[in-house]
Short mmCIF file of C-alpha atoms and ligand atoms in Angstrom, two decimals:
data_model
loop_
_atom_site.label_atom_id
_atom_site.label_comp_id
_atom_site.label_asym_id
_atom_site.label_seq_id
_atom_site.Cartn_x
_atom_site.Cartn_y
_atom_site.Cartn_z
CA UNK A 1 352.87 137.83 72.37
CA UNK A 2 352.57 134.94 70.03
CA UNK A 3 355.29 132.38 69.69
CA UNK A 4 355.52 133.06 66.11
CA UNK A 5 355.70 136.73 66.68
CA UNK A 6 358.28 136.75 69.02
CA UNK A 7 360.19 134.70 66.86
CA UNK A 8 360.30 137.18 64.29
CA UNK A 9 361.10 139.53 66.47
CA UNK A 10 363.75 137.79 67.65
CA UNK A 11 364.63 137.19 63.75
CA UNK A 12 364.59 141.32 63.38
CA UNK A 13 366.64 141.85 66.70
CA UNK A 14 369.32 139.62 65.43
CA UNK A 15 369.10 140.85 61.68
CA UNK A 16 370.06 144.94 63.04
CA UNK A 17 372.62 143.70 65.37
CA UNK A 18 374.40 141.99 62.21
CA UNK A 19 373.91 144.89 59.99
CA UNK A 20 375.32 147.06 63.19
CA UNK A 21 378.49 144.92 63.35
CA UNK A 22 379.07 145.20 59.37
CA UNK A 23 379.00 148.54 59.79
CA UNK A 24 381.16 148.83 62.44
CA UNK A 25 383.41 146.44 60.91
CA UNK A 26 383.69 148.22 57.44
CA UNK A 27 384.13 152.00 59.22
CA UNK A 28 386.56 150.77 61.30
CA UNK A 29 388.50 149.12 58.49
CA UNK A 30 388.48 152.06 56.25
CA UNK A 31 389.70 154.41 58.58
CA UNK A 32 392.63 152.32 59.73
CA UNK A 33 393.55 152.06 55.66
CA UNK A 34 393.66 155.53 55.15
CA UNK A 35 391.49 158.67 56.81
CA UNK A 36 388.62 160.46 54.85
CA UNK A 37 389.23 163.73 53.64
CA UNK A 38 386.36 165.68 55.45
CA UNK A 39 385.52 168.85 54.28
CA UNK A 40 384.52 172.20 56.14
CA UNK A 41 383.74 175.70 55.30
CA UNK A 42 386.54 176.77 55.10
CA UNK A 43 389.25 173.91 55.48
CA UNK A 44 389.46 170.09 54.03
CA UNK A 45 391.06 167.61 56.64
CA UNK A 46 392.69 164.91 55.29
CA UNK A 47 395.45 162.41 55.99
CA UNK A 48 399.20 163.89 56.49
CA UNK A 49 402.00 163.48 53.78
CA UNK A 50 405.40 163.15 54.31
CA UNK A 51 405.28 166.53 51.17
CA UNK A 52 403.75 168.29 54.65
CA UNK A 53 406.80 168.35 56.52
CA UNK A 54 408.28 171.17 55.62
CA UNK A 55 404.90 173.63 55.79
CA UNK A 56 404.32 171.97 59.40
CA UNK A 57 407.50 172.63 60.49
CA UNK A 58 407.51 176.19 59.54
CA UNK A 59 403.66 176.75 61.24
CA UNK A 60 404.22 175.07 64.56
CA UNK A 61 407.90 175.14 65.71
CA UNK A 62 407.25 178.87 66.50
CA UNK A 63 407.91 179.35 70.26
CA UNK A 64 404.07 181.73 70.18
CA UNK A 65 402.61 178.09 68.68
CA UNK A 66 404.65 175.45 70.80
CA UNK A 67 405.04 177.28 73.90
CA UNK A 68 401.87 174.87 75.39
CA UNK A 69 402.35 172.30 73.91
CA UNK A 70 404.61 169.01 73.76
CA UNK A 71 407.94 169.46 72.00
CA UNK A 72 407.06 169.48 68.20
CA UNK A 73 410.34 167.80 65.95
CA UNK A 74 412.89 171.08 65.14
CA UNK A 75 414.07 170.08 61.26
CA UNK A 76 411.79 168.97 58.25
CA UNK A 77 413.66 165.57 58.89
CA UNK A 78 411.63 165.37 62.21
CA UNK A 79 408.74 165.82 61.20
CA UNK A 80 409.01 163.53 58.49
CA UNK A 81 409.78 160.65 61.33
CA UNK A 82 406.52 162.12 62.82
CA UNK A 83 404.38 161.70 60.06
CA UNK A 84 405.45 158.19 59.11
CA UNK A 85 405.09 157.34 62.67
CA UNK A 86 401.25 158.78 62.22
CA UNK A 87 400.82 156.55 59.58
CA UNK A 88 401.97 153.65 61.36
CA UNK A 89 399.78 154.15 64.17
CA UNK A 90 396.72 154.99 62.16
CA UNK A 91 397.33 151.71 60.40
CA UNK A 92 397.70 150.05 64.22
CA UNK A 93 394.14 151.51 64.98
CA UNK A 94 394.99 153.58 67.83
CA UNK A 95 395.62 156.93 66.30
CA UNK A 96 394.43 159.65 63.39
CA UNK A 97 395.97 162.51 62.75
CA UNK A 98 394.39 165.07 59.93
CA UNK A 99 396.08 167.97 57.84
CA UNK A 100 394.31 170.89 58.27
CA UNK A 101 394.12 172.90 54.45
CA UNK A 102 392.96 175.81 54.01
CA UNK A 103 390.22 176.48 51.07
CA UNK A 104 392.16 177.70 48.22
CA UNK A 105 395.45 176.45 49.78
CA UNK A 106 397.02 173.34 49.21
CA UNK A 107 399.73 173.17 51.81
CA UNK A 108 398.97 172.12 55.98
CA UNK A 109 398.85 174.82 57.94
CA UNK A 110 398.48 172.52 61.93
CA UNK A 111 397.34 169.34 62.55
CA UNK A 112 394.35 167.54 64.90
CA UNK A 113 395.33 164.19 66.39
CA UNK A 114 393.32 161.94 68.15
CA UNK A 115 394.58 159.16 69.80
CA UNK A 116 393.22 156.02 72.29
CA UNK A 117 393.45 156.18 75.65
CA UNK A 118 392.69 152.72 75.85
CA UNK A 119 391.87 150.28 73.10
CA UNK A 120 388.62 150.36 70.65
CA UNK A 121 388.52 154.36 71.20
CA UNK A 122 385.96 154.31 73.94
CA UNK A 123 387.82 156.90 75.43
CA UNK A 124 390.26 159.27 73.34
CA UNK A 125 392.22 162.41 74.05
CA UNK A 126 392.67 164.99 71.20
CA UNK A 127 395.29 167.71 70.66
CA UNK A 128 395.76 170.82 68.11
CA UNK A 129 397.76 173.27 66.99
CA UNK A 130 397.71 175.62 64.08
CA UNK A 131 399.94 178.35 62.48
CA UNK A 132 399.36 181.63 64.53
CA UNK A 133 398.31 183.28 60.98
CA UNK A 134 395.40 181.34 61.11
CA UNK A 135 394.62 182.11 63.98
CA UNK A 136 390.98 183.78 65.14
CA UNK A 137 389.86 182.84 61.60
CA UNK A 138 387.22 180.20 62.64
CA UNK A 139 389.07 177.67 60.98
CA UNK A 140 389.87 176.11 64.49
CA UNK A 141 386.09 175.46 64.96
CA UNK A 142 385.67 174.14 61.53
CA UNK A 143 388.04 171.41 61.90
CA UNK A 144 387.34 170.88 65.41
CA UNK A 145 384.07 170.13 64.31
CA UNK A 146 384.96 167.34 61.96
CA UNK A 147 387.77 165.91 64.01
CA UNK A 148 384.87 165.69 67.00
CA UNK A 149 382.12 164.18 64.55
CA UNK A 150 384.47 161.71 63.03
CA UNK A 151 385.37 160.68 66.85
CA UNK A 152 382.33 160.36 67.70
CA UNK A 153 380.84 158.63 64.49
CA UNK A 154 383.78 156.86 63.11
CA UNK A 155 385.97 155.54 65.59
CA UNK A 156 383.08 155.60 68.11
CA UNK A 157 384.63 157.67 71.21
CA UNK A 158 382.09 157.92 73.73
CA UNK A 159 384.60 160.17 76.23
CA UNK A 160 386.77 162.63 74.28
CA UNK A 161 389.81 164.56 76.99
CA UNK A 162 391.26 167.37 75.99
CA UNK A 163 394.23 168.77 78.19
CA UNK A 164 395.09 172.34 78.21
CA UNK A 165 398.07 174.07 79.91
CA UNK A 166 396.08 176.36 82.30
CA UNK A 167 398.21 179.72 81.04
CA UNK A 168 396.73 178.61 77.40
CA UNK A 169 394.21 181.14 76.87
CA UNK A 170 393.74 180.76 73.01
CA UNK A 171 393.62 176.45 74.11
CA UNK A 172 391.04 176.67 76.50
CA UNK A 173 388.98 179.38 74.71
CA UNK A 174 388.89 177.17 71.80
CA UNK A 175 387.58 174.21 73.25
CA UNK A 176 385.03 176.03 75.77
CA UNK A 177 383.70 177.46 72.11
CA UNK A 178 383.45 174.35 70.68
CA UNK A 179 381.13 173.00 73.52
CA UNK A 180 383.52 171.23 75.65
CA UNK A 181 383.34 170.78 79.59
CA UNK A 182 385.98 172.01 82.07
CA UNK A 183 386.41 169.07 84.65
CA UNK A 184 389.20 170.14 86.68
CA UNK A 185 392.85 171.06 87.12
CA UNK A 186 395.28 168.35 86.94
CA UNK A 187 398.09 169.59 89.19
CA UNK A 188 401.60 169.73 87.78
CA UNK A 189 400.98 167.71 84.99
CA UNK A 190 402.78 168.64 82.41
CA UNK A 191 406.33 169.34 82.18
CA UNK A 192 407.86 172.15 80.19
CA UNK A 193 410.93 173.78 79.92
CA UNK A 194 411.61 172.41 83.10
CA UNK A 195 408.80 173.18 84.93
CA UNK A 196 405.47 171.29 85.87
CA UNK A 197 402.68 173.46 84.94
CA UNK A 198 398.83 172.79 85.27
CA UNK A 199 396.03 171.79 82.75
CA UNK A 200 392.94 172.08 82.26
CA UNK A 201 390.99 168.24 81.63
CA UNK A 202 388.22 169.07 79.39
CA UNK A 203 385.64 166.49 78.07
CA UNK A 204 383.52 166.04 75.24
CA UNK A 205 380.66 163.10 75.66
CA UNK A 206 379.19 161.60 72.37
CA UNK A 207 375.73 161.85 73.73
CA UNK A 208 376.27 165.56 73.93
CA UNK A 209 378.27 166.07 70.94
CA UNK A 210 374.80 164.28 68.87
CA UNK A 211 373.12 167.15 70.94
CA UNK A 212 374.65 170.03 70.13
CA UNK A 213 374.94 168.75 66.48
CA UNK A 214 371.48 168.77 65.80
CA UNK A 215 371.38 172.45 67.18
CA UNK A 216 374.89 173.62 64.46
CA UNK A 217 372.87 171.24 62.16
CA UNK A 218 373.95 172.57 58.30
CA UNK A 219 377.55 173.56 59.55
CA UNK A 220 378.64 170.37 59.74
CA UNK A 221 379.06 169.42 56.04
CA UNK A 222 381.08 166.17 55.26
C1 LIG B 301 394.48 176.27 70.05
C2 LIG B 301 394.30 176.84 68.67
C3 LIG B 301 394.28 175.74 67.62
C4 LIG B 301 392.92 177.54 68.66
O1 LIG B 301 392.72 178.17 67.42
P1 LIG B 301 392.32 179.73 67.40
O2 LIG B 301 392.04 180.09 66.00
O3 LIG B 301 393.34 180.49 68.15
O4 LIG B 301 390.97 179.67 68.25
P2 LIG B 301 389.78 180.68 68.20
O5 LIG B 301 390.29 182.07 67.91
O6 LIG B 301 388.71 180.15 67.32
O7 LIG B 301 389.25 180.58 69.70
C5 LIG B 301 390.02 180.97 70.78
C6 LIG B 301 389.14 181.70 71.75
O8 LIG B 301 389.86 181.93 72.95
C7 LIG B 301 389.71 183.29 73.29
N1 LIG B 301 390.89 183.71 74.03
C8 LIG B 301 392.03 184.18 73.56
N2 LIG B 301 392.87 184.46 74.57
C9 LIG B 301 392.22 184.18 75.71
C10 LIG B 301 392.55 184.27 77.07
N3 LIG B 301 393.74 184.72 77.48
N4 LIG B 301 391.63 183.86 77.96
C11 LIG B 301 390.43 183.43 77.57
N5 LIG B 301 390.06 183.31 76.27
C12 LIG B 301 390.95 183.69 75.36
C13 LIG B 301 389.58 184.01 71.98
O9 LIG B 301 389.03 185.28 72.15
C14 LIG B 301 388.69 183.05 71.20
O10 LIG B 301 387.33 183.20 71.54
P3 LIG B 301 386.34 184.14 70.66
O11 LIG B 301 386.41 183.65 69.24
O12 LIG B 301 385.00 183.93 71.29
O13 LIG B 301 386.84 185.52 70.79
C15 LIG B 301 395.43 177.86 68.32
O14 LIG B 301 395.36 178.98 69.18
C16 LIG B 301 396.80 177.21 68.43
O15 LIG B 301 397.23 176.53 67.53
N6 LIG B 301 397.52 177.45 69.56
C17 LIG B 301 398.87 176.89 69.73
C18 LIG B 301 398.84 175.39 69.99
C19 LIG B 301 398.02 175.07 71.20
O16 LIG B 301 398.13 175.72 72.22
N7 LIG B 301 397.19 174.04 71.08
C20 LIG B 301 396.20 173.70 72.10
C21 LIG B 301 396.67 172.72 73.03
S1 LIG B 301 395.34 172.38 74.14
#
């Protein structure tokens, strides 16, 4: 190759890697301000308000919801703490947590967090929960969906663990639907009640999350 060619290739090379890093820069900014609403078929995820508490605490302190999952707070007061804690974190940059709403609804019904597992997101473990009326209504996948894309593409997870109590049917049915891959049993991980029980480590890759993407295609609508 010419000199002068490789030059301007080398002008190109360096032009897309600082148009990469703006991007990265202003995505990663936003997010940390204050999370996108993102918008499903049928539910909008957006960022949790402290006017949430008392709907969350009435969909997830059931024992059929929390029975699997870590101690949620047990008065509105709690989960007011928990949500301005959220916030605090998101604005750290090592955690999001979204609201999931029903269409035609405008109270949360359960939550999707995400949160580092070691800094700049490269690997991230997520957790969910919703109301058990909403249950079987698809509205799991939605979200899922966006929470996953918005790892993937905003904060730029390239490993994304899920944990599931082994006993968790509904848990692990839900995230084998949503394309993610069983790795293993960690052993007595996970204390409850007083007793160690096992999970399920589950995994989502980006590479294979841009895969199976192109194959849902339309139902992934931002
Ligand atoms: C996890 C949760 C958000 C999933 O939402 P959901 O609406 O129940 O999920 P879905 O109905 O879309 O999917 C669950 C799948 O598991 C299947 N399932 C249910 N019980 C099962 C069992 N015992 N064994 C295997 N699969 C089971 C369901 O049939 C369904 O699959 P299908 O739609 O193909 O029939 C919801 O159940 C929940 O909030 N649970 C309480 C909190 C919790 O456990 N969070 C998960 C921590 S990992």
């Amino acid at each position: 190759m010419e000199t002068g060619a490789l030059r301007q290739t080398q002008t190109i090379t360096n032009l897309q890697a600082v148009i990469a890093a703006r991007t990265d820069t202003t995505t990663t900014t936003d997010w940390k301000q204050s999370l996108p609403v993102l918008t499903g078929s049928k539910v909008t995820l957006r960022e949790l308000e402290l006017t949430d508490a008392p709907a969350l605490f009435a969909m997830l302190t059931p024992e059929e919801v929390s029975r699997f999952i870590s101690p949620p707070p047990t008065t509105v007061a709690g989960f007011e703490k928990f949500i301005t804690w959220a916030k605090a974190e998101r604005a750290a940059g090592r955690y999001a947590c979204f609201a999931v709403v029903p269409h035609g609804m405008d109270t949360a019904v359960g939550l999707f967090q995400v949160r580092q597992l070691e800094a700049g997101f490269a690997t991230a473990e997520w957790g969910f929960a919703l109301g058990s009326a909403f249950w079987g209504t698809g509205m799991f996948v939605d979200g899922g969906q966006l929470v996953v894309d918005f790892a993937v593409e905003t904060l730029r997870v390239g490993r994304l663990e899920a944990r599931a109590c082994v006993a968790n049917g509904r848990g692990n049915g839900a995230l084998r639907k949503l394309g993610a891959v069983q790795e293993g049993v960690l052993r007595r991980s996970f204390l409850k009640n007083g007793q160690f029980l096992d999970q399920m480590l589950w995994s989502i890759l980006a590479e294979e999350w841009r895969e199976t993407k192109a194959v849902w295609g339309p139902g992934l609508v931002h």
